[in-house]
Structures are given as C-alpha cells and as structure tokens.
Short mmCIF file of C-alpha atoms and ligand atoms in Angstrom, two decimals:
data_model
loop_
_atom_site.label_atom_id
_atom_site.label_comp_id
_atom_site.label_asym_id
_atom_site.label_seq_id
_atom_site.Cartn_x
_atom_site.Cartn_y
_atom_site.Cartn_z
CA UNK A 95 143.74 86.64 291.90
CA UNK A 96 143.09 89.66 290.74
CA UNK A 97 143.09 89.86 286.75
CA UNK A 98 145.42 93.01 285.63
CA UNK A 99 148.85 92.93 285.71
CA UNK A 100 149.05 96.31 286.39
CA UNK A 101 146.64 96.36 289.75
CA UNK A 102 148.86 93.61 291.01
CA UNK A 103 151.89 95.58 290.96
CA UNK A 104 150.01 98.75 292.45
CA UNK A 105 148.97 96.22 295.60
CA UNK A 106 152.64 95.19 295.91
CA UNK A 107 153.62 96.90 299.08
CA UNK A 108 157.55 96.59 300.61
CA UNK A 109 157.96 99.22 302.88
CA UNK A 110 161.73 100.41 303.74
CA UNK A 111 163.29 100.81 307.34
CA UNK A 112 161.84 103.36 309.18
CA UNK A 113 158.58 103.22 307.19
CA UNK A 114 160.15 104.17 303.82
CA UNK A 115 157.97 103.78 300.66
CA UNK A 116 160.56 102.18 298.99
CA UNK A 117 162.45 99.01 300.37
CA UNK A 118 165.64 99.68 301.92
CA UNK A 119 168.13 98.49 299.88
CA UNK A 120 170.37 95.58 301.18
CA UNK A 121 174.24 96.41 300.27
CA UNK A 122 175.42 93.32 302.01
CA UNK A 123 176.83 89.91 299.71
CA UNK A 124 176.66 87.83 302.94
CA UNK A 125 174.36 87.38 305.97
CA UNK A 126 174.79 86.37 309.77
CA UNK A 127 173.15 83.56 311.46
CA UNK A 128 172.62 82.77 315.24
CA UNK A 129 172.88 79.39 315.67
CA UNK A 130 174.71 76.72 313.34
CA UNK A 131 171.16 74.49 313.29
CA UNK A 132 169.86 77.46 310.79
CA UNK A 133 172.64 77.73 308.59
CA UNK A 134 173.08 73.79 308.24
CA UNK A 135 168.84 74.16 307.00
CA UNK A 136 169.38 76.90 304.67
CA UNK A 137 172.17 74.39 302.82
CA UNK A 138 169.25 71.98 302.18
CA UNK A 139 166.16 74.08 301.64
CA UNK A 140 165.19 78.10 300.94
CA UNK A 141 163.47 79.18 303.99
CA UNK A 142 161.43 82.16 303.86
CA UNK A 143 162.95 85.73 304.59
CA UNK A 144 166.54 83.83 305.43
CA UNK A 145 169.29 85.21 303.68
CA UNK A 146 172.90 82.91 303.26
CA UNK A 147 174.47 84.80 300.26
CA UNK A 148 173.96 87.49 297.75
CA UNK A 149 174.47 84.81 294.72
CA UNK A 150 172.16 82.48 296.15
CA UNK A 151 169.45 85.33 297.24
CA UNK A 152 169.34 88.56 298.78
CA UNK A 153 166.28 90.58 299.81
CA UNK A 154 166.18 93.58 297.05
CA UNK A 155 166.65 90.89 294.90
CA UNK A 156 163.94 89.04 295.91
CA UNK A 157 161.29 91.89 296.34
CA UNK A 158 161.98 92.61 292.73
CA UNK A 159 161.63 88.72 291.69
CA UNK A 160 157.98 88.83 293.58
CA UNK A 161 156.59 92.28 291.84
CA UNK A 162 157.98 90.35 288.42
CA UNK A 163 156.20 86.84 289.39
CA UNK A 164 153.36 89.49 289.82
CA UNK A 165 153.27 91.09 286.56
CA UNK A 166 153.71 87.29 284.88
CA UNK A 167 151.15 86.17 286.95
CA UNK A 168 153.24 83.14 287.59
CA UNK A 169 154.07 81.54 291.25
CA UNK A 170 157.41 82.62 291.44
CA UNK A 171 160.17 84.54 289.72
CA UNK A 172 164.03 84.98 290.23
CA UNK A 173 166.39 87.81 288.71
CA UNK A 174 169.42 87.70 286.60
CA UNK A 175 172.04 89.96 285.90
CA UNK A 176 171.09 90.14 282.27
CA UNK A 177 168.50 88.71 279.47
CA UNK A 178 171.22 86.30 278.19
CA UNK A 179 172.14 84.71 281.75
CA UNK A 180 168.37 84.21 282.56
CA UNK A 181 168.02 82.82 278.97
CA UNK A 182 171.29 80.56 279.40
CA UNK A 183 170.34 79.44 283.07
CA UNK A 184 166.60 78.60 282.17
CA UNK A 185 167.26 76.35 279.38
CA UNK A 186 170.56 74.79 280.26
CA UNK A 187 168.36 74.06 283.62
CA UNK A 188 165.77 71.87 281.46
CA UNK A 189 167.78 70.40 278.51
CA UNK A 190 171.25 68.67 278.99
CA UNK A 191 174.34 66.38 277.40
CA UNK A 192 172.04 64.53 274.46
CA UNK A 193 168.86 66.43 274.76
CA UNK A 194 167.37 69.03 272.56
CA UNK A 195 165.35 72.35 271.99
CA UNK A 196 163.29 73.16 269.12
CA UNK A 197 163.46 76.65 268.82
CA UNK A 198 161.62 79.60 266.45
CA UNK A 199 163.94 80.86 263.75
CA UNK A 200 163.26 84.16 264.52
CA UNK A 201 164.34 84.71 268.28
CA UNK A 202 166.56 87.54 269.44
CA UNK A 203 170.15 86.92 267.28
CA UNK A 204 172.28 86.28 270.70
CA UNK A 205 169.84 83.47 271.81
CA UNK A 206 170.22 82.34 268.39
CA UNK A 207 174.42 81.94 268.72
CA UNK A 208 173.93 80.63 271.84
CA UNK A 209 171.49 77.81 270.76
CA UNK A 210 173.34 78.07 267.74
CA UNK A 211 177.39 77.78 268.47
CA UNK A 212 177.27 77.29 272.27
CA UNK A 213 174.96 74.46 273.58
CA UNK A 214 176.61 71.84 270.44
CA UNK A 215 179.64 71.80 272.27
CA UNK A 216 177.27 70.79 275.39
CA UNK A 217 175.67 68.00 273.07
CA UNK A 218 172.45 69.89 273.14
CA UNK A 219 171.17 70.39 269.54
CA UNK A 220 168.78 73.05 268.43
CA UNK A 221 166.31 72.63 265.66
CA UNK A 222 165.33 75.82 264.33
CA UNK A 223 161.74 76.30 262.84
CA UNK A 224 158.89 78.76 261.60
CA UNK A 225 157.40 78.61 265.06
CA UNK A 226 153.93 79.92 263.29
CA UNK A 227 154.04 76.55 261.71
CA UNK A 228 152.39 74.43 263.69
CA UNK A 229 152.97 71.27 262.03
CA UNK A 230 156.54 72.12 261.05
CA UNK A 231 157.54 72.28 264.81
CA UNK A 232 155.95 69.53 265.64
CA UNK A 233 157.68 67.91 263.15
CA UNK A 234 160.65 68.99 264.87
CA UNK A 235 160.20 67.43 267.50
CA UNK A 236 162.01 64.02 269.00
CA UNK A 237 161.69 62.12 272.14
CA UNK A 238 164.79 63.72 273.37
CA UNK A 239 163.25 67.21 272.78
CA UNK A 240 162.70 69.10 276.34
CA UNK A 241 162.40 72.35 275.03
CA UNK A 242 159.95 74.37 272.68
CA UNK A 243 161.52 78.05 272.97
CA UNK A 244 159.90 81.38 271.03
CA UNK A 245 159.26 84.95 271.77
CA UNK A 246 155.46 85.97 272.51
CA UNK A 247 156.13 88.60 269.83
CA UNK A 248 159.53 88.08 267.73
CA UNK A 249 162.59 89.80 267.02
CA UNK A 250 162.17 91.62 264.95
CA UNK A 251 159.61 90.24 262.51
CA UNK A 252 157.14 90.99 265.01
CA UNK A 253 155.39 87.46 264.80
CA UNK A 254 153.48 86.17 267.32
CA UNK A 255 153.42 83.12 268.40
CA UNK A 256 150.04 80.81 269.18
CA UNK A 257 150.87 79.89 272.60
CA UNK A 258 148.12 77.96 272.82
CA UNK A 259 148.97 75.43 270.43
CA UNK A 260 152.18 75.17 271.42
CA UNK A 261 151.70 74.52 274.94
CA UNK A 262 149.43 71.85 273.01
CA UNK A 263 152.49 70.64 271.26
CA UNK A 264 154.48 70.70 274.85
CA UNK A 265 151.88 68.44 276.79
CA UNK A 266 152.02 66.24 273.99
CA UNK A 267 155.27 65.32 273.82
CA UNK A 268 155.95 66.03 277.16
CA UNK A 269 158.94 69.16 276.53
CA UNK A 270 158.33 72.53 278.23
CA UNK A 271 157.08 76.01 276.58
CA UNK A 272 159.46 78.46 277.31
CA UNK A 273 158.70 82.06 275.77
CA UNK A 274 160.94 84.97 276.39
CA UNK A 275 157.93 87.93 276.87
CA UNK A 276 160.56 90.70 275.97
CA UNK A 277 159.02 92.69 273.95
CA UNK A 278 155.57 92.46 275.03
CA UNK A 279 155.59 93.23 279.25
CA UNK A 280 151.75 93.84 280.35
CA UNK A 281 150.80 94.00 276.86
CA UNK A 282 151.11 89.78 276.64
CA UNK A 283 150.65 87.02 279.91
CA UNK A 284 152.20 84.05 278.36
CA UNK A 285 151.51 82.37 281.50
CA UNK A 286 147.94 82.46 281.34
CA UNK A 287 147.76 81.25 277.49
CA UNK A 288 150.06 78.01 278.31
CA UNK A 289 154.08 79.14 278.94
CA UNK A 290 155.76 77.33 281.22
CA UNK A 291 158.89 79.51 281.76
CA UNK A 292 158.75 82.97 280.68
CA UNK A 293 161.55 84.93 280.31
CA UNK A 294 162.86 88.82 280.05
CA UNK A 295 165.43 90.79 279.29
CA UNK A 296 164.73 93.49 281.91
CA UNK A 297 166.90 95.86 280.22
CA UNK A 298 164.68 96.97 277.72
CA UNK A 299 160.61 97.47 278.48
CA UNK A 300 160.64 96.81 282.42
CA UNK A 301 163.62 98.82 283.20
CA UNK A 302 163.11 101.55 280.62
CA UNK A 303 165.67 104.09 281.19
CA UNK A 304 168.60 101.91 279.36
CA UNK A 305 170.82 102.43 281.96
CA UNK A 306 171.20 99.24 283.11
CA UNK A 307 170.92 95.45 281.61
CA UNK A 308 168.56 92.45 284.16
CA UNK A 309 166.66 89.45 283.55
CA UNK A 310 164.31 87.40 284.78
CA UNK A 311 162.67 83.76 284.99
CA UNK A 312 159.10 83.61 285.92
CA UNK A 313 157.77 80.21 286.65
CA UNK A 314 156.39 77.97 289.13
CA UNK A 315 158.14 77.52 292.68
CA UNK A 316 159.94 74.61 291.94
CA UNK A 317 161.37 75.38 288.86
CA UNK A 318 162.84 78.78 290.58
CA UNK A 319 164.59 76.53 293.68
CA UNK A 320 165.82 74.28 291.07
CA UNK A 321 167.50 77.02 289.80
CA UNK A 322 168.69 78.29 292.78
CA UNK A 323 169.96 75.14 294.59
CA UNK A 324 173.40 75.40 295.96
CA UNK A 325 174.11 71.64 294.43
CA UNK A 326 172.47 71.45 290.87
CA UNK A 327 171.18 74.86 290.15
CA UNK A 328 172.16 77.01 287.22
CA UNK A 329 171.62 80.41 288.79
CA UNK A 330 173.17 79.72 291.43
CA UNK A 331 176.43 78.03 289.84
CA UNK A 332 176.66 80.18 286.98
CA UNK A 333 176.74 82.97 288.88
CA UNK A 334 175.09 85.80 286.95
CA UNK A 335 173.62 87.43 289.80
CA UNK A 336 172.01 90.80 289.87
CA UNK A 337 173.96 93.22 291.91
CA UNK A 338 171.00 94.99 294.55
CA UNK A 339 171.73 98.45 293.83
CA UNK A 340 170.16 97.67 290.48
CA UNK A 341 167.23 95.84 291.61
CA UNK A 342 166.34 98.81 293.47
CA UNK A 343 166.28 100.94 290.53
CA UNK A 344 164.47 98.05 287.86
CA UNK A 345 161.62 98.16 291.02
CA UNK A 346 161.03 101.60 291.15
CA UNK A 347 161.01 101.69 287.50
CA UNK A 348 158.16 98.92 287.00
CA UNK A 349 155.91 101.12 288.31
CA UNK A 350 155.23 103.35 285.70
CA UNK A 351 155.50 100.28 283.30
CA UNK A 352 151.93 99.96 282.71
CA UNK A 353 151.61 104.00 281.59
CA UNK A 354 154.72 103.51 279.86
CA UNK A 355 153.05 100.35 277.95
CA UNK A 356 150.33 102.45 276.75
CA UNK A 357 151.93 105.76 275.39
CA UNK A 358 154.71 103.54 273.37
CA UNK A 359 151.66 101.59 272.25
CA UNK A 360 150.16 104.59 271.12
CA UNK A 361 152.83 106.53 269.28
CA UNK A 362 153.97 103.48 267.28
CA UNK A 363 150.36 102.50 266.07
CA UNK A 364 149.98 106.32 264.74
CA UNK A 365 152.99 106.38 263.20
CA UNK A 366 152.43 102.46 261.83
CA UNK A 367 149.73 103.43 260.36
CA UNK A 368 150.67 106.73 258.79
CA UNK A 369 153.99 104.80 257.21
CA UNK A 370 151.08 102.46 255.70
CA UNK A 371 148.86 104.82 254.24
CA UNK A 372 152.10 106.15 252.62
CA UNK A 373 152.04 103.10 250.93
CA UNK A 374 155.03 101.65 252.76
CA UNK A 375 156.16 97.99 253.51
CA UNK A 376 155.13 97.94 257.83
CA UNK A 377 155.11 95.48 259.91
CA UNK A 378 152.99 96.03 262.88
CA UNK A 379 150.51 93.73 264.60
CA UNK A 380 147.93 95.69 265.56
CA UNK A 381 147.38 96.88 262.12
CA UNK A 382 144.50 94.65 260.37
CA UNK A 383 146.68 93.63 257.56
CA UNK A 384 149.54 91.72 259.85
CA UNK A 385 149.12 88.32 259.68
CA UNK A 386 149.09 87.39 263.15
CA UNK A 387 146.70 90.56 264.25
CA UNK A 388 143.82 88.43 265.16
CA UNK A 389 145.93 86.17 267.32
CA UNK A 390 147.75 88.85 268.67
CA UNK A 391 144.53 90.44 269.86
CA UNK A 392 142.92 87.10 271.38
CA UNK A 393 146.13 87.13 273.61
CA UNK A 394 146.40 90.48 274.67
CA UNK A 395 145.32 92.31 278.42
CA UNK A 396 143.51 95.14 277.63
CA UNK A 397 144.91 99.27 277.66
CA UNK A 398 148.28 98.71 276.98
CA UNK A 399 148.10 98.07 273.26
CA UNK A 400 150.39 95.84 270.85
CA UNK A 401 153.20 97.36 271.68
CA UNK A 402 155.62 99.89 270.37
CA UNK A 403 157.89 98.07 268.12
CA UNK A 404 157.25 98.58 264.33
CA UNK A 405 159.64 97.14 261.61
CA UNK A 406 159.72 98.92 258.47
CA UNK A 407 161.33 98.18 254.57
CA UNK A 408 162.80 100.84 253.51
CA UNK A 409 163.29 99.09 250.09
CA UNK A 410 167.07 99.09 249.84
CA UNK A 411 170.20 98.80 252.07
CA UNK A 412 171.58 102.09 251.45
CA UNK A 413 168.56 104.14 251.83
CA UNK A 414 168.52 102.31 255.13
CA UNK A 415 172.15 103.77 255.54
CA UNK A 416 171.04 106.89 255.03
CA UNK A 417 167.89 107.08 256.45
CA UNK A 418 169.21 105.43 260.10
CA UNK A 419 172.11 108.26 261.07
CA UNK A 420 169.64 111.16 259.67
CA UNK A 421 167.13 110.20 261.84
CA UNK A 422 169.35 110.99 264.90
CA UNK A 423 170.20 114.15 263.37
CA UNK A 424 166.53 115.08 263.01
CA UNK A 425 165.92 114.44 266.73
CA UNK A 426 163.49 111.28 265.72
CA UNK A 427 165.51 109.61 268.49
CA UNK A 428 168.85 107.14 268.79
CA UNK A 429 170.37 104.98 265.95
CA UNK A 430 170.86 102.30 268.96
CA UNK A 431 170.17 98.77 269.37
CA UNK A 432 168.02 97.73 271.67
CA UNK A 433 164.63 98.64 272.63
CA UNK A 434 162.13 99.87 275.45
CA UNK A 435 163.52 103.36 275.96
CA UNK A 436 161.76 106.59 276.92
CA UNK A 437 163.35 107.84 273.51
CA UNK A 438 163.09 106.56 270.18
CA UNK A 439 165.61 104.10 269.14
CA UNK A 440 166.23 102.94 265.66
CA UNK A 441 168.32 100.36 263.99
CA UNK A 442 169.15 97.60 260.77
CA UNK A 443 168.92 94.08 262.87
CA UNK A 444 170.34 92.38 260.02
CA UNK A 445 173.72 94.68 260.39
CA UNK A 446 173.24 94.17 264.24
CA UNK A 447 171.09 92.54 266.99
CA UNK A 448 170.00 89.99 264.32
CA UNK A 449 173.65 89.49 262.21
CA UNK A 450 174.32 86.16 264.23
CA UNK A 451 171.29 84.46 262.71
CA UNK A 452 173.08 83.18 258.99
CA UNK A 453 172.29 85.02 256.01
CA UNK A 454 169.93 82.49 254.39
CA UNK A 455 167.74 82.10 257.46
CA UNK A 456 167.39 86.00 257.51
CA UNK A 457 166.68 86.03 253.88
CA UNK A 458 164.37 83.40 253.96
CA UNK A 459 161.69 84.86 256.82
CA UNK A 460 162.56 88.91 254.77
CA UNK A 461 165.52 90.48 257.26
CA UNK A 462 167.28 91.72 254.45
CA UNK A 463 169.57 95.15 255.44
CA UNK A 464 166.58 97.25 253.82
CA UNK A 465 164.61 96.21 257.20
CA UNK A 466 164.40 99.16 260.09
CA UNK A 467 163.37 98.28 263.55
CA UNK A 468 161.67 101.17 265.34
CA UNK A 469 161.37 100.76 269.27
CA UNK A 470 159.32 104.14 269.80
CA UNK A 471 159.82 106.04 272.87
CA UNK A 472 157.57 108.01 275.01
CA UNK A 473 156.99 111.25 272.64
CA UNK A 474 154.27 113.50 273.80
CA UNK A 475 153.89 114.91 270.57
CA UNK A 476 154.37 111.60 267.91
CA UNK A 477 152.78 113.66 265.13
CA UNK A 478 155.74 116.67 265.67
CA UNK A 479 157.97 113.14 265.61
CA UNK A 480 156.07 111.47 262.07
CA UNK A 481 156.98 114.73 260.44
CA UNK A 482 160.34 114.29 261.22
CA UNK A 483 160.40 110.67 259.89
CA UNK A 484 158.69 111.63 256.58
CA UNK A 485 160.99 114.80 256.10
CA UNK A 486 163.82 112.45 255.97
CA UNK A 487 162.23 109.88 253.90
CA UNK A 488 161.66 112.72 251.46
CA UNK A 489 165.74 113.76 251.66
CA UNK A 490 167.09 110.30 250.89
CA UNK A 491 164.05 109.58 248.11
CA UNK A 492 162.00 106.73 250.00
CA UNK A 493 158.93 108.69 249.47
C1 PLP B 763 164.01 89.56 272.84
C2 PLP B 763 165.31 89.62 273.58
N1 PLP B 763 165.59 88.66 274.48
C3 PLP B 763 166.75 88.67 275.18
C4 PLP B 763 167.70 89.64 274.98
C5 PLP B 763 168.99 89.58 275.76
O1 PLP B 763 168.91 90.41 276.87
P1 PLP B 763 170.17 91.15 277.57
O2 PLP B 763 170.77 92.07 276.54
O3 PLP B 763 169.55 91.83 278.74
O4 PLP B 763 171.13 90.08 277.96
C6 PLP B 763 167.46 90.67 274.06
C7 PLP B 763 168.46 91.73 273.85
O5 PLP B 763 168.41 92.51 272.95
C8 PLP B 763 166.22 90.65 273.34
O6 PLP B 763 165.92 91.60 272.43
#
C-alpha cells in the first residue's frame, strides 16, 4: 500500500458518465431492481455497486467514503451529514444501556455535552480525564468501559495524544480507541499508530471552503456494515445521511487537501513563532517548547507540517474582546468559530465552541476567556498578515 496519504488520493480514479473526470453525481434517494431475488439479498447483506436507498448508501456517497478510507488509510469509511452525527453514530454503535467511555477532557465542547448531558439519559456514563495521563486514564477505566475517545490533536489546547499507548491501554482492557483526526487531516494517520475508529468533522480541514458541514467514520469493513445495517445500525437508523450534491463538492475539494495542509502549516508556524519571540504565551506543537512536540513529530507524515491551528493568551478577557472584532476589521481574517478555512478565522473557545465544557474543567487544563484560537487560512503573504496581528496588539496594549 502505498505510504502517503496524499499519492493515494491522486491514484483514486472515478470517472463520470460519458468519460467525465469527475463522477457523475447520483440525484436519486431510491434505486430500481430487476428481479425481487436481488432486493430480498440487499435486505441481508451490502453487495458491491448495488444501491437500495440513499440513507442506507448511494454511489457519490460512497466514492467519497472510499477516497476518505484512503486518506485514513483504513479498510473502509462511511459519510455523515455532519461531525456530530458521525461522532454520535460511532460511539452509540460501540457503547450501550450500562456501558461506558472514558473520554479526554479536552475534546471539541459539543462532543463534550453530548458525552456529557446526552448519553446519561442512555445509561452510558463518561469519565472524563487528562488523556496525556497515561496512568490517570487507565485508572479510569472499568470492565464495562468500551470506549477510550480523544482527538489526535485537541480542541483547542492543541495536545496530542500518544496513540500508541492508548491503543496499549485499549488491547488491554479490551475497549476500542476511537480518535476524532479533525484537526490534523494528512498531517496525522491515527490508524497506523493504533486508532480503531477515526473520526472527522469534514466541515472544517477536508472540505475547506466552509460552505458546507460532513463527517466521516473510517474503520475496518465490519465496523462500517455494522453501522449501516438496516436492523441494528446507527447510521442507518439515525438517519443523518449526507445529501449527494454535497459529497460531490467535499470530493472535489479533498484534492487540493494535501497543498492546502502545507501552506496553513506554514503560515501558522511563522506567525507561532513570531508571537513567541514577542514574548507571548503560544501554544503550538511544532514549536520546541510545546510539550507534546516530540510526540507530535514521531506521529506525523511528512510535508504537511503540524498544522495550522495556534492558540494564543492574550493575558486578559477584555483585551481578548478587543483584540477578536479588530482583527476582522484589519482584514487578519473572520472572528468565526470553526476552523479549516481558506481565510483566517479567529475566536475565544471558552465564550464559544468550548463554553459547554464547565467552568472548572476549562480552568483547570488554562481555557480561561484570555485564550484565542487561530485556525490560519491560506495567506500568500502571512508576513503582510503578522503585521496586521501585531498592529492590533499594539492598539489594544498587548504588546
Ligand atoms: C474537533 C471537532 N470534532 C467534531 C466537531 C463537530 O463537527 P460538525 O460541526 O461537523 O458536526 C467539531 C466542530 O467544531 C470539531 O471541532
């Protein structure tokens, strides 16, 4: 198999109806059959290139799923109408009434309410732990425990987490590593260092225009038809199906991901670093002094970098108030959540994409409301962009 994420995508060939380059996109929710000895199988078993129903499968779909199982490396992947119902479907699929997860504390703040205020009424409890604490999560865990759950690089401390060890943990005690790979597409193969389910919200790095909102599960084959099985299966009972028009966009997309990867890469470890030498509280792993920098770099595929997320502390909440909406003004980018964008998009997590994780937990690991997340975009000219930043730091007295 060949080793680079990005190769395998660039040998991923659909072609479209009369020879198109890009797959023709189905805009059907149901499909025919010939004889009623086919449609009887397709109730008890996929079969290959057989379409029954647009929740169940349908072929954009599906070409999408493969190029994603391609860039995880794993055996097989299936697509999700967003990051939350591929998170939801994925772990409700492994964990039930009386089981549990043991989760990282820092995870993105709407897995956290879900693991948090949603899966207790299911009788599925969540432990929450420093998952760079080895020997606190395995303290953890129980024998009901099915589920070890983190982020390959968190939100929005920017940990990483040794997947290693955990999948060490998993085989132990017999749960499954589960690592939602958001942040770090191409840049991070949790597959290959021990994940058994990895997970995506496609709407930020893979998609990159922010113009639409996908997930994914990547995983073996069985795990996929278990979550697609017209009887017991998550996906498919749930319901939070892609819709195809989309799938043809996130594909088309994906193929500039690994150039993408690079550049955001690139501008946010010059302007990391700058921020640094200014003296500044940044959090960045590939800059020496992170703590998890020599992990990080044992895990990563090289060319595409560590990423381009950098958290800042901008030493107080209102400077933070300041600082976020003149930022926008000063073309730096967006005062937007999320992440992954051509453009540079800024925000406090603790006032939003974090706010559902409670206030001592977000004291206690530093995501106070003086903490910035910077998702930096795809700037040609990042230096033009750092003098921006620094001009505004100036106006509201940070530096
Ligand atoms: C790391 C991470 N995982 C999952 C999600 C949820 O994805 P979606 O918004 O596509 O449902 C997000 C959203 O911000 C995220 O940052």
């Amino acid at each position: 198999m060949e080793q680079k994420p990005a190769n395998r995508i660039q040998d991923y060939l659909v072609f479209g109806e009369f020879g198109g380059v890009n797959p023709s996109i189905t805009d059907s929710s149901t499909f025919t059959f010939l004889t009623s000895e086919k449609m009887s199988e397709i109730f008890e078993h996929e079969i290959e290139g057989c379409y029954l129903y647009s929740r169940h499968m349908n072929p954009m779909n599906s070409f999408l799923s493969d190029a994603l199982a391609l860039l995880e490396n794993t055996p097989a992947a299936h697509v999700f109408a967003s990051g939350m119902g591929a998170i939801s479907c994925a772990t409700l699929q492994l964990c039930s009434h009386g089981e549990e997860i043991v989760s990282s504390r820092t995870v993105y703040g709407g897995t956290f309410a879900l693991f948090q205020n949603i899966f207790p009424n299911l009788n599925i409890k969540c432990r929450f732990v420093d998952i760079t604490n080895l020997k606190e999560v395995e303290a953890a865990i129980s024998p009901k425990t099915k589920v070890i759950y983190c982020e390959s690089m968190s939100n929005p401390m920017l940990e990483i987490a040794d997947l290693h060890g955990l999948r060490k943990l998993a085989d132990k005690y017999g749960c499954k590593l589960v690592v939602d790979n958001t942040f770090t597409p191409m840049v991070i193969t949790p597959y290959n260092h021990g994940a058994h389910v990895v997970i995506h919200s496609l709407t930020k790095y893979i998609n990159g225009a922010s113009d639409t909102v996908g997930g994914v599960v990547c995983a073996d084959k069985e795990f996929i038809s278990a979550l697609k099985d017209v009887n017991t299966g998550y996906s498919m009972l749930l319901g939070p199906t892609m819709d195809s028009l989309r799938a043809a966009g996130i594909l088309k997309n994906m193929r500039t991901l690994h150039v993408r990867m690079a550049q955001h890469s690139k501008n946010a470890a010059y302007i990391a670093s700058q921020l640094e030498e200014l003296g500044l509280k940044v959090i960045y792993p590939g800059l020496k002094s992170h703590p998890d920098h020599e992990l990080m770099t044992s895990l990563l595929n090289p060319g595409y970098g560590f990423s381009g997320m950098v958290t800042l502390d901008v030493k107080s909440d209102d400077i933070a108030a300041k600082l976020l909406p003149m930022m926008q003004d000063n073309l730096v980018g967006y005062f937007a959540v999320s992440l992954g964008f051509y453009k540079t998009l800024f925000s406090s997590p603790s006032h939003s994409t974090s706010s559902e994780i409670p206030e001592e937990v977000r004291d206690s690991i530093g995501m106070t409301g003086s903490i910035i997340r910077f998702s930096f975009g795809l700037d040609f000219d990042i230096e033009r962009t750092y003098d921006r930043i620094k001009q505004c730091m100036k106006e509201v007295g940070l530096i």
